[in-house]
CSV table of C-alpha atoms and ligand atoms in Angstrom, one decimal:
chain,number,residue,atom,x,y,z
A,1,MET,CA,-18.8,-72.5,-49.4
A,2,ASP,CA,-16.4,-73.7,-46.5
A,3,GLN,CA,-13.8,-71.9,-49.1
A,4,PRO,CA,-11.1,-69.9,-47.4
A,5,ILE,CA,-8.7,-68.0,-49.5
A,6,PHE,CA,-5.2,-69.4,-49.5
A,7,GLU,CA,-2.7,-66.2,-51.1
A,8,GLY,CA,-0.2,-68.4,-51.0
A,9,TYR,CA,-1.7,-71.1,-53.8
A,10,ARG,CA,-0.8,-71.2,-57.1
A,11,ALA,CA,-2.0,-74.1,-59.7
A,12,LEU,CA,1.5,-75.6,-60.2
A,13,ASP,CA,2.9,-76.5,-63.7
A,14,GLU,CA,6.2,-78.2,-64.9
A,15,ASP,CA,8.6,-75.5,-64.0
A,16,SER,CA,7.1,-74.1,-60.3
A,17,LEU,CA,6.7,-77.9,-59.1
A,18,SER,CA,10.5,-79.0,-59.9
A,19,HIS,CA,11.1,-75.5,-58.2
A,20,PHE,CA,8.8,-76.8,-55.2
A,21,LEU,CA,10.5,-80.4,-55.2
A,22,ALA,CA,13.7,-79.3,-55.0
A,23,GLY,CA,13.0,-77.5,-52.3
A,24,LEU,CA,12.2,-80.0,-50.5
A,25,PRO,CA,15.0,-82.4,-49.3
A,26,ALA,CA,14.4,-86.2,-49.0
A,27,VAL,CA,12.0,-85.5,-51.9
A,28,ARG,CA,15.3,-84.1,-54.2
A,29,GLU,CA,17.3,-86.9,-52.7
A,30,ARG,CA,14.8,-89.4,-54.1
A,31,LEU,CA,14.8,-88.0,-57.2
A,32,GLY,CA,18.8,-87.5,-57.7
A,33,GLY,CA,20.6,-85.4,-59.9
A,34,ALA,CA,19.9,-81.4,-60.1
A,35,PRO,CA,16.6,-80.1,-61.2
A,36,GLU,CA,17.2,-79.4,-64.5
A,37,ALA,CA,17.8,-83.1,-65.3
A,38,TRP,CA,14.0,-84.0,-63.8
A,39,ARG,CA,11.3,-84.9,-66.6
A,40,VAL,CA,8.0,-83.7,-65.5
A,41,ARG,CA,4.7,-84.5,-67.1
A,42,GLU,CA,1.1,-83.4,-66.2
A,43,VAL,CA,-0.6,-86.1,-67.1
A,44,GLY,CA,-3.9,-86.0,-64.9
A,45,ASP,CA,-6.8,-87.7,-66.4
A,46,GLY,CA,-9.4,-87.8,-63.9
A,47,ASN,CA,-12.2,-85.4,-62.8
A,48,LEU,CA,-11.0,-82.7,-60.4
A,49,ASN,CA,-6.7,-82.2,-59.8
A,50,LEU,CA,-3.6,-81.7,-61.4
A,51,VAL,CA,-0.9,-85.0,-61.6
A,52,PHE,CA,2.7,-85.1,-62.0
A,53,LEU,CA,4.8,-87.6,-62.7
A,54,VAL,CA,8.6,-86.8,-62.0
A,55,HIS,CA,11.5,-88.6,-63.1
A,56,GLY,CA,14.6,-88.3,-62.0
A,57,PRO,CA,18.3,-89.8,-62.7
A,58,HIS,CA,17.6,-91.8,-59.3
A,59,GLY,CA,14.3,-92.1,-58.5
A,60,ALA,CA,10.8,-90.8,-59.3
A,61,VAL,CA,7.8,-89.7,-57.2
A,62,CYS,CA,4.0,-88.6,-58.2
A,63,ALA,CA,2.6,-84.9,-57.0
A,64,LYS,CA,-0.7,-84.4,-57.1
A,65,GLN,CA,-2.6,-80.8,-56.9
A,66,SER,CA,-5.9,-79.5,-56.0
A,67,LEU,CA,-7.3,-77.1,-58.0
A,68,PRO,CA,-10.0,-74.7,-57.3
A,69,TYR,CA,-12.6,-76.0,-59.8
A,70,VAL,CA,-13.9,-79.0,-61.3
A,71,ARG,CA,-11.3,-80.0,-63.8
A,72,ALA,CA,-13.7,-82.2,-66.2
A,73,ALA,CA,-16.4,-78.8,-66.3
A,74,GLY,CA,-13.7,-75.9,-65.9
A,75,PRO,CA,-13.2,-73.0,-64.1
A,76,SER,CA,-17.3,-72.3,-63.9
A,77,TRP,CA,-17.4,-75.2,-61.2
A,78,GLU,CA,-15.9,-73.8,-58.3
A,79,LEU,CA,-14.4,-76.0,-55.9
A,80,PRO,CA,-12.2,-75.7,-52.7
A,81,LEU,CA,-9.0,-76.9,-52.9
A,82,ASN,CA,-9.3,-79.2,-49.4
A,83,ARG,CA,-9.8,-81.8,-50.6
A,84,ALA,CA,-5.8,-82.5,-51.0
A,85,PHE,CA,-6.2,-81.9,-46.9
A,86,PHE,CA,-8.7,-84.7,-46.8
A,87,GLU,CA,-7.1,-87.4,-49.0
A,88,ALA,CA,-3.8,-87.0,-46.7
A,89,GLU,CA,-5.7,-87.0,-43.7
A,90,TYR,CA,-7.3,-90.0,-44.8
A,91,TYR,CA,-3.9,-91.5,-45.7
A,92,ARG,CA,-3.0,-90.7,-42.0
A,93,ASN,CA,-5.4,-92.6,-40.7
A,94,ILE,CA,-5.5,-95.5,-42.3
A,95,GLY,CA,-1.7,-96.1,-43.7
A,96,PRO,CA,-0.7,-98.5,-40.8
A,97,TYR,CA,-3.4,-100.7,-41.6
A,98,VAL,CA,-2.9,-100.9,-45.4
A,99,VAL,CA,0.9,-101.2,-45.8
A,100,GLY,CA,1.9,-102.1,-49.8
A,101,LEU,CA,-1.8,-101.4,-50.5
A,102,ALA,CA,-2.0,-97.8,-50.7
A,103,PRO,CA,1.1,-95.6,-52.1
A,104,GLU,CA,3.3,-93.9,-49.9
A,105,ILE,CA,3.1,-91.5,-49.1
A,106,TYR,CA,5.9,-88.6,-48.7
A,107,HIS,CA,5.2,-84.9,-48.2
A,108,TYR,CA,2.0,-82.7,-48.0
A,109,GLU,CA,2.5,-79.4,-48.7
A,110,PRO,CA,-0.7,-77.3,-47.3
A,111,ALA,CA,-0.3,-74.0,-48.6
A,112,GLN,CA,0.2,-75.8,-52.2
A,113,PHE,CA,-3.0,-78.9,-51.3
A,114,CYS,CA,0.0,-80.6,-52.9
A,115,THR,CA,0.9,-84.3,-51.9
A,116,VAL,CA,3.9,-85.7,-53.1
A,117,MET,CA,4.0,-89.6,-53.4
A,118,GLU,CA,5.1,-93.0,-54.6
A,119,LEU,CA,5.0,-93.0,-58.3
A,120,LEU,CA,3.3,-96.2,-58.7
A,121,GLU,CA,5.4,-97.6,-62.0
A,122,PRO,CA,4.4,-99.8,-64.1
A,123,HIS,CA,1.2,-100.0,-62.4
A,124,ILE,CA,-1.8,-98.6,-65.0
A,125,ILE,CA,-5.3,-97.9,-63.4
A,126,LEU,CA,-7.6,-101.3,-62.9
A,127,ARG,CA,-10.2,-99.9,-65.1
A,128,ARG,CA,-8.3,-99.3,-68.2
A,129,GLY,CA,-6.2,-102.5,-68.0
A,130,LEU,CA,-10.1,-104.3,-67.4
A,131,ILE,CA,-11.1,-102.6,-70.7
A,132,ALA,CA,-8.3,-103.6,-72.7
A,133,GLY,CA,-8.6,-107.5,-71.7
A,134,THR,CA,-6.3,-108.0,-69.1
A,135,GLN,CA,-6.9,-110.2,-66.4
A,136,TYR,CA,-4.8,-109.2,-62.8
A,137,PRO,CA,-5.4,-112.3,-60.6
A,138,ARG,CA,-5.1,-110.3,-57.3
A,139,ALA,CA,-6.9,-107.1,-57.9
A,140,ALA,CA,-10.8,-108.1,-56.7
A,141,HIS,CA,-8.9,-110.3,-53.4
A,142,ASP,CA,-6.4,-106.7,-52.5
A,143,VAL,CA,-9.2,-104.3,-52.7
A,144,ALA,CA,-10.7,-106.5,-50.3
A,145,GLU,CA,-8.4,-107.0,-48.2
A,146,TYR,CA,-7.7,-103.0,-48.3
A,147,MET,CA,-11.7,-102.6,-47.4
A,148,ALA,CA,-11.8,-104.9,-44.7
A,149,ARG,CA,-8.3,-103.5,-42.7
A,150,ALA,CA,-9.0,-99.8,-43.7
A,151,CYS,CA,-12.8,-99.8,-43.1
A,152,PHE,CA,-12.4,-102.4,-39.8
A,153,PHE,CA,-9.7,-100.4,-38.3
A,154,THR,CA,-11.7,-97.4,-38.5
A,155,SER,CA,-14.9,-98.3,-36.7
A,156,ASP,CA,-16.2,-98.9,-33.7
A,157,LEU,CA,-15.4,-102.5,-33.7
A,158,ALA,CA,-12.0,-101.5,-33.4
A,159,ARG,CA,-11.0,-98.0,-31.6
A,160,PRO,CA,-13.0,-96.5,-28.9
A,161,PHE,CA,-15.6,-94.2,-30.0
A,162,GLU,CA,-13.4,-91.2,-28.4
A,163,ALA,CA,-11.0,-91.6,-31.1
A,164,LYS,CA,-13.7,-92.2,-34.2
A,165,ASN,CA,-15.0,-89.5,-32.7
A,166,ASP,CA,-12.2,-87.4,-33.2
A,167,ALA,CA,-11.3,-88.3,-36.3
A,168,MET,CA,-15.1,-88.0,-37.6
A,169,ALA,CA,-14.9,-84.4,-36.6
A,170,ILE,CA,-11.6,-83.6,-39.0
A,171,PHE,CA,-13.5,-85.4,-42.0
A,172,ALA,CA,-17.0,-83.9,-41.3
A,173,LYS,CA,-15.3,-81.0,-43.4
A,174,ASN,CA,-14.9,-82.9,-46.2
A,175,GLN,CA,-18.2,-80.8,-47.3
A,176,SER,CA,-17.7,-80.2,-51.0
A,177,THR,CA,-16.5,-83.5,-52.1
A,178,LEU,CA,-20.1,-85.0,-50.2
A,179,ARG,CA,-21.9,-82.5,-51.8
A,180,ILE,CA,-21.2,-84.1,-55.0
A,181,THR,CA,-21.8,-87.3,-53.7
A,182,VAL,CA,-25.5,-86.4,-52.2
A,183,ASP,CA,-26.1,-84.7,-55.8
A,184,LEU,CA,-24.0,-86.4,-58.5
A,185,VAL,CA,-25.0,-90.1,-57.3
A,186,PHE,CA,-28.2,-89.5,-55.2
A,187,ALA,CA,-30.7,-86.9,-56.7
A,188,ASP,CA,-29.2,-85.6,-60.0
A,189,PRO,CA,-29.9,-89.1,-62.4
A,190,TYR,CA,-33.5,-88.9,-61.5
A,191,ARG,CA,-34.0,-84.8,-62.8
A,192,LEU,CA,-33.8,-82.6,-65.2
A,193,VAL,CA,-30.6,-81.0,-64.6
A,194,ASP,CA,-28.1,-79.5,-67.5
A,195,ARG,CA,-24.7,-81.4,-66.1
A,196,ASN,CA,-26.2,-84.8,-67.0
A,197,ARG,CA,-25.6,-86.8,-70.0
A,198,TRP,CA,-26.4,-90.2,-71.6
A,199,THR,CA,-26.0,-91.6,-74.8
A,200,SER,CA,-29.1,-89.8,-76.7
A,201,PRO,CA,-31.5,-90.2,-78.7
A,202,GLN,CA,-31.0,-94.0,-77.5
A,203,LEU,CA,-31.2,-93.7,-73.8
A,204,ASP,CA,-33.9,-90.6,-74.0
A,205,GLY,CA,-36.6,-93.1,-73.1
A,206,ILE,CA,-35.3,-95.2,-70.4
A,207,ALA,CA,-34.0,-91.8,-68.8
A,208,ALA,CA,-37.1,-90.5,-68.9
A,209,ALA,CA,-38.8,-93.4,-67.6
A,210,PHE,CA,-36.1,-93.6,-64.6
A,211,ARG,CA,-36.4,-89.8,-63.5
A,212,ALA,CA,-40.9,-90.6,-64.0
A,213,ASP,CA,-39.9,-93.9,-62.0
A,214,GLY,CA,-41.9,-93.4,-58.0
A,215,PRO,CA,-41.1,-96.9,-56.3
A,216,LEU,CA,-37.1,-96.5,-58.1
A,217,ARG,CA,-36.6,-92.7,-56.8
A,218,ALA,CA,-37.7,-93.9,-53.5
A,219,ALA,CA,-35.1,-97.0,-53.3
A,220,ALA,CA,-32.5,-94.4,-54.5
A,221,GLY,CA,-33.5,-91.9,-51.9
A,222,TRP,CA,-32.6,-95.1,-49.6
A,223,GLY,CA,-28.6,-93.6,-50.3
A,224,TYR,CA,-29.7,-90.7,-48.2
A,225,ARG,CA,-28.5,-93.2,-45.3
A,226,PHE,CA,-24.3,-93.0,-45.9
A,227,LEU,CA,-25.3,-89.6,-44.2
A,228,ILE,CA,-26.2,-91.2,-41.5
A,229,CYS,CA,-24.4,-94.5,-40.9
A,230,PRO,CA,-20.5,-93.6,-39.9
A,231,GLN,CA,-19.5,-97.2,-39.6
A,232,ALA,CA,-15.8,-96.3,-40.4
A,233,LEU,CA,-13.8,-94.0,-42.6
A,234,VAL,CA,-14.4,-94.9,-46.0
A,235,GLN,CA,-12.5,-93.7,-49.4
A,236,GLY,CA,-15.5,-92.1,-50.6
A,237,ASP,CA,-14.8,-93.1,-54.4
A,238,LEU,CA,-13.6,-96.3,-54.6
A,239,HIS,CA,-14.4,-97.5,-58.3
A,240,THR,CA,-11.9,-99.4,-60.4
A,241,GLY,CA,-10.1,-96.0,-61.7
A,242,SER,CA,-9.1,-95.4,-58.0
A,243,VAL,CA,-7.1,-99.1,-58.5
A,244,MET,CA,-3.8,-98.9,-59.8
A,245,VAL,CA,-2.8,-102.5,-60.8
A,246,THR,CA,0.2,-104.9,-61.8
A,247,GLU,CA,-0.6,-108.5,-62.3
A,248,SER,CA,1.2,-109.1,-58.6
A,249,ASP,CA,0.7,-105.6,-56.7
A,250,THR,CA,-2.8,-103.4,-56.5
A,251,ARG,CA,-3.1,-100.1,-54.5
A,252,VAL,CA,-5.9,-98.3,-54.0
A,253,ILE,CA,-5.7,-94.3,-54.5
A,254,ASP,CA,-7.4,-91.3,-54.8
A,255,PRO,CA,-9.2,-91.0,-51.1
A,256,GLU,CA,-10.3,-87.2,-51.4
A,257,PHE,CA,-13.9,-88.3,-50.9
A,258,ALA,CA,-12.8,-89.8,-47.5
A,259,PHE,CA,-15.7,-89.7,-44.9
A,260,TYR,CA,-17.2,-91.3,-41.8
A,261,GLY,CA,-20.0,-93.5,-43.9
A,262,PRO,CA,-21.3,-97.0,-44.8
A,263,ILE,CA,-18.8,-99.9,-45.6
A,264,GLY,CA,-21.6,-100.8,-48.4
A,265,PHE,CA,-20.7,-97.7,-49.6
A,266,ASP,CA,-17.2,-98.4,-50.5
A,267,LEU,CA,-18.1,-102.5,-51.4
A,268,GLY,CA,-20.8,-101.1,-54.2
A,269,ALA,CA,-18.6,-98.5,-55.8
A,270,PHE,CA,-16.4,-101.1,-56.5
A,271,THR,CA,-18.6,-104.0,-57.5
A,272,ALA,CA,-20.7,-101.4,-59.7
A,273,ASN,CA,-17.4,-100.8,-61.5
A,274,LEU,CA,-16.6,-104.3,-62.1
A,275,LEU,CA,-20.6,-104.5,-63.0
A,276,MET,CA,-20.2,-101.3,-65.3
A,277,ASN,CA,-16.6,-103.3,-67.1
A,278,ALA,CA,-18.3,-107.1,-67.6
A,279,PHE,CA,-21.6,-104.9,-69.3
A,280,ALA,CA,-19.3,-102.9,-71.4
A,281,GLN,CA,-17.6,-105.8,-72.5
A,282,PRO,CA,-19.8,-107.0,-75.4
A,283,GLY,CA,-19.0,-103.2,-76.7
A,284,HIS,CA,-15.2,-103.7,-77.2
A,285,ALA,CA,-15.1,-107.0,-78.3
A,286,ALA,CA,-14.0,-107.1,-82.2
A,287,LEU,CA,-15.7,-109.7,-83.4
A,288,PRO,CA,-19.1,-110.7,-81.7
A,289,GLY,CA,-18.2,-113.2,-78.2
A,290,ALA,CA,-14.7,-112.0,-78.6
A,291,ARG,CA,-14.9,-110.3,-75.7
A,292,ASP,CA,-16.7,-113.0,-73.5
A,293,GLY,CA,-14.2,-115.1,-71.8
A,294,GLN,CA,-12.9,-111.7,-70.2
A,295,ARG,CA,-16.7,-110.7,-69.5
A,296,ASP,CA,-16.7,-114.1,-67.1
A,297,TRP,CA,-13.7,-113.3,-65.4
A,298,VAL,CA,-15.2,-109.5,-64.7
A,299,LEU,CA,-17.8,-111.0,-63.3
A,300,ALA,CA,-16.3,-113.9,-61.4
A,301,GLN,CA,-14.5,-111.0,-59.4
A,302,ILE,CA,-17.4,-110.1,-57.9
A,303,PRO,CA,-17.8,-113.1,-54.8
A,304,LEU,CA,-13.8,-113.1,-54.9
A,305,PHE,CA,-14.2,-109.5,-53.5
A,306,TRP,CA,-16.8,-109.9,-51.7
A,307,ASN,CA,-16.0,-113.3,-49.9
A,308,HIS,CA,-12.8,-111.9,-49.1
A,309,PHE,CA,-14.0,-109.1,-47.7
A,310,ARG,CA,-16.4,-110.7,-45.5
A,311,ALA,CA,-13.8,-113.4,-44.6
A,312,ARG,CA,-11.2,-110.7,-43.8
A,313,PHE,CA,-13.8,-108.4,-42.2
A,314,LEU,CA,-14.9,-111.3,-39.6
A,315,GLU,CA,-11.5,-112.8,-38.9
A,316,LEU,CA,-10.3,-108.8,-37.8
A,317,TRP,CA,-13.3,-108.5,-35.9
A,318,ARG,CA,-12.5,-111.8,-33.9
A,319,SER,CA,-9.1,-110.9,-33.1
A,320,ASP,CA,-8.7,-107.3,-33.0
A,321,ALA,CA,-11.7,-105.7,-31.2
A,322,ALA,CA,-10.9,-103.3,-28.7
A,323,GLY,CA,-13.3,-101.0,-29.2
A,324,ASP,CA,-16.8,-99.7,-27.7
A,325,ALA,CA,-18.7,-102.3,-30.4
A,326,TYR,CA,-19.6,-105.7,-28.8
A,327,PRO,CA,-16.9,-105.2,-25.9
A,328,ALA,CA,-15.4,-108.5,-25.6
A,329,ALA,CA,-16.2,-108.7,-22.1
A,330,MET,CA,-19.6,-109.1,-22.6
A,331,PHE,CA,-19.5,-112.1,-24.8
A,332,ALA,CA,-16.7,-113.9,-22.8
A,333,ASP,CA,-19.3,-116.8,-22.1
A,334,PRO,CA,-20.5,-119.8,-24.2
A,335,ALA,CA,-23.6,-118.2,-25.0
A,336,GLY,CA,-22.7,-114.4,-25.3
A,337,ALA,CA,-20.2,-116.2,-27.7
A,338,ALA,CA,-22.7,-117.7,-29.3
A,339,ALA,CA,-25.1,-114.8,-29.7
A,340,LEU,CA,-21.8,-112.8,-30.2
A,341,GLU,CA,-21.5,-114.8,-33.5
A,342,GLY,CA,-24.6,-114.8,-34.5
A,343,ALA,CA,-24.3,-110.8,-34.6
A,344,ARG,CA,-21.4,-111.0,-36.5
A,345,GLN,CA,-23.1,-112.9,-39.7
A,346,ARG,CA,-26.7,-110.0,-39.1
A,347,PHE,CA,-23.4,-107.3,-39.5
A,348,MET,CA,-21.9,-108.3,-42.5
A,349,ASP,CA,-25.5,-109.3,-44.5
A,350,ALA,CA,-26.1,-106.1,-43.3
A,351,LEU,CA,-23.3,-104.9,-45.5
A,352,PHE,CA,-24.1,-106.6,-48.2
A,353,ALA,CA,-27.4,-105.2,-48.6
A,354,ASP,CA,-25.6,-101.8,-48.5
A,355,MET,CA,-23.7,-103.0,-50.9
A,356,ILE,CA,-26.1,-104.1,-53.1
A,357,GLY,CA,-28.0,-100.9,-52.8
A,358,TYR,CA,-25.1,-98.6,-53.3
A,359,ALA,CA,-23.3,-100.6,-56.2
A,360,ALA,CA,-26.7,-100.1,-57.9
A,361,CYS,CA,-26.9,-96.4,-57.4
A,362,LYS,CA,-23.7,-96.4,-58.5
A,363,THR,CA,-24.1,-97.8,-61.8
A,364,ILE,CA,-27.8,-95.5,-62.3
A,365,ARG,CA,-25.3,-92.2,-62.0
A,366,ARG,CA,-22.1,-93.1,-64.5
A,367,ILE,CA,-24.6,-93.6,-67.3
A,368,LEU,CA,-27.1,-91.2,-67.2
A,369,GLY,CA,-25.5,-88.0,-64.7
A,370,PHE,CA,-22.7,-86.2,-64.8
A,371,ALA,CA,-19.4,-88.4,-64.9
A,372,HIS,CA,-19.4,-91.5,-66.6
A,373,ASN,CA,-16.9,-94.3,-66.8
A,374,ILE,CA,-14.8,-95.2,-70.4
A,375,ASP,CA,-16.0,-98.9,-69.5
A,376,PHE,CA,-19.1,-97.5,-71.4
A,377,ASP,CA,-17.1,-93.7,-72.9
A,378,HIS,CA,-14.8,-95.7,-75.0
A,379,ILE,CA,-17.4,-97.9,-76.9
A,380,ALA,CA,-17.0,-95.6,-79.8
A,381,ASP,CA,-20.3,-96.9,-82.1
A,382,ALA,CA,-23.2,-95.4,-80.1
A,383,ASP,CA,-25.6,-98.2,-80.2
A,384,ARG,CA,-23.3,-100.2,-79.4
A,385,ARG,CA,-22.4,-98.2,-76.1
A,386,ALA,CA,-26.4,-97.8,-75.7
A,387,ALA,CA,-27.3,-101.3,-75.6
A,388,CYS,CA,-24.3,-102.5,-72.8
A,389,GLU,CA,-26.0,-99.2,-71.2
A,390,THR,CA,-29.4,-99.7,-71.2
A,391,ALA,CA,-28.9,-103.4,-69.8
A,392,ALA,CA,-26.7,-102.2,-66.6
A,393,LEU,CA,-29.0,-99.7,-66.6
A,394,THR,CA,-31.7,-102.7,-66.4
A,395,LEU,CA,-29.8,-105.0,-63.6
A,396,ALA,CA,-29.2,-101.5,-61.4
A,397,ARG,CA,-32.9,-100.5,-61.0
A,398,THR,CA,-33.8,-104.7,-60.4
A,399,LEU,CA,-30.6,-105.3,-57.7
A,400,LEU,CA,-32.1,-101.6,-56.6
A,401,LEU,CA,-36.4,-102.7,-56.5
A,402,GLU,CA,-35.9,-106.4,-55.6
A,403,PRO,CA,-32.8,-106.5,-53.3
A,404,HIS,CA,-34.5,-109.5,-51.8
A,405,ASN,CA,-33.2,-112.0,-54.5
A,406,VAL,CA,-29.8,-111.3,-54.1
A,407,ARG,CA,-28.8,-113.0,-50.2
A,408,ASP,CA,-24.9,-113.9,-51.9
A,409,ALA,CA,-22.1,-112.6,-54.0
A,410,GLY,CA,-23.3,-115.9,-56.5
A,411,ASP,CA,-26.5,-114.1,-56.8
A,412,ILE,CA,-25.4,-110.6,-58.2
A,413,VAL,CA,-23.6,-112.6,-60.5
A,414,ALA,CA,-26.9,-114.6,-61.7
A,415,ALA,CA,-28.5,-111.4,-61.5
A,416,ALA,CA,-26.0,-109.9,-64.1
A,417,ARG,CA,-26.2,-113.3,-65.8
A,418,ALA,CA,-30.2,-112.5,-66.6
A,419,HIS,CA,-29.5,-109.0,-67.9
A,420,LEU,CA,-26.7,-109.2,-70.4
A,421,PRO,CA,-26.4,-106.9,-72.9
A,422,ARG,CA,-26.8,-108.9,-76.2
A,423,LEU,CA,-24.9,-107.4,-79.1
A,424,SER,CA,-24.9,-109.1,-82.5
B,1,SR1,C1,-17.5,-83.6,-60.1
B,1,SR1,S1,-16.4,-85.0,-59.9
B,1,SR1,C2,-17.5,-86.3,-60.8
B,1,SR1,C3,-16.9,-87.2,-59.8
B,1,SR1,O1,-15.9,-87.6,-60.3
B,1,SR1,C4,-15.0,-88.4,-59.1
B,1,SR1,O2,-14.3,-89.1,-59.3
B,1,SR1,C5,-15.9,-89.0,-58.0
B,1,SR1,O3,-16.7,-89.5,-58.6
B,1,SR1,C6,-17.3,-87.7,-58.4
B,1,SR1,O4,-18.4,-87.9,-58.3
B,2,MG,MG1,-11.0,-89.6,-57.6
């Protein structure tokens, strides 16, 4: 592992965080009052980090710090601290393009691998809101806008390759998170490893069948493309747990897995998590059918998401292309313009195909691998949970093995409807 020793680092607690923040004049002023008056709470419930909410008499901030191990597994699973650096670097790269769609970053402290940022209140994690049965009218649209901007402006369509290569050289070192993705998304679900878990014994059969399924393993193996296709700076872990929302505001958070990869990787992550949430809805229903409306609303967000992403990415390509891909001067004449338009459509079709494949891989890993979603995990009744998970796995297998049947976002919804869990 590429893990230098950082002697100044220590995992912060409520007291040491207050002390640290007190030494940052702008943050101290933002919070107001004396540090003794600040209310500090550690609230991290993700897989990796410490997350503190700090309220002062005048304002509030959020502080996120790397731990030297995977929090969800404990100290035996060591993990370099430097993911915080890549998160800060990602925000630095995409910040100007996604103002209002990401948290404002106030400070990054290299020695502590700690980022101090805007505290998003009264936002909640999108996944939690959807599980609770709440609808967020802006979320899919805003995440699509975010992805279109962040991906377009970091791609060869928008920047000269020299700038992109410089950024790639930085993010190529984000190896420990990439290792997690390589292993947990594309390999673990298809092999027996101790860290895997699933709803057992209900899913024992389908887990074994997936491990034995040659065509499925070959289709999932296609995912390695994410290592060799540096289309844009992608967030790297853009599921519904990486989005904070209110009814009128949306922010994408947690880009510590950022790398140069296929744009479809982020698109697929978000799509997969909408699908899984929809498939989990009957498991959260107090009465049969009580969540059908919420399920349908969540499914309807998928075409909204893809169609807005597609439209905005194309708009940006037509208005802001300044990179080395398809240089404008080559396509200035009418024949060139028509040919370029055709190339744009094929480019978007390829992104869509990637999105489908990655959505399938990401669904399978959340049900058969190490890191699960509370969409399913919070269904207390194991039989009901297993029924929802089995339906999602079956859909994912179909998407991976029969991608030719899914040509547009409406086809995704149709495929989902054909595989919905039926709970009594
Ligand atoms: C060991 S980390 C497991 C997962 O948590 C993060 O949210 C990523 O999704 C990662 O794969
Ligand atoms: Mg995360």
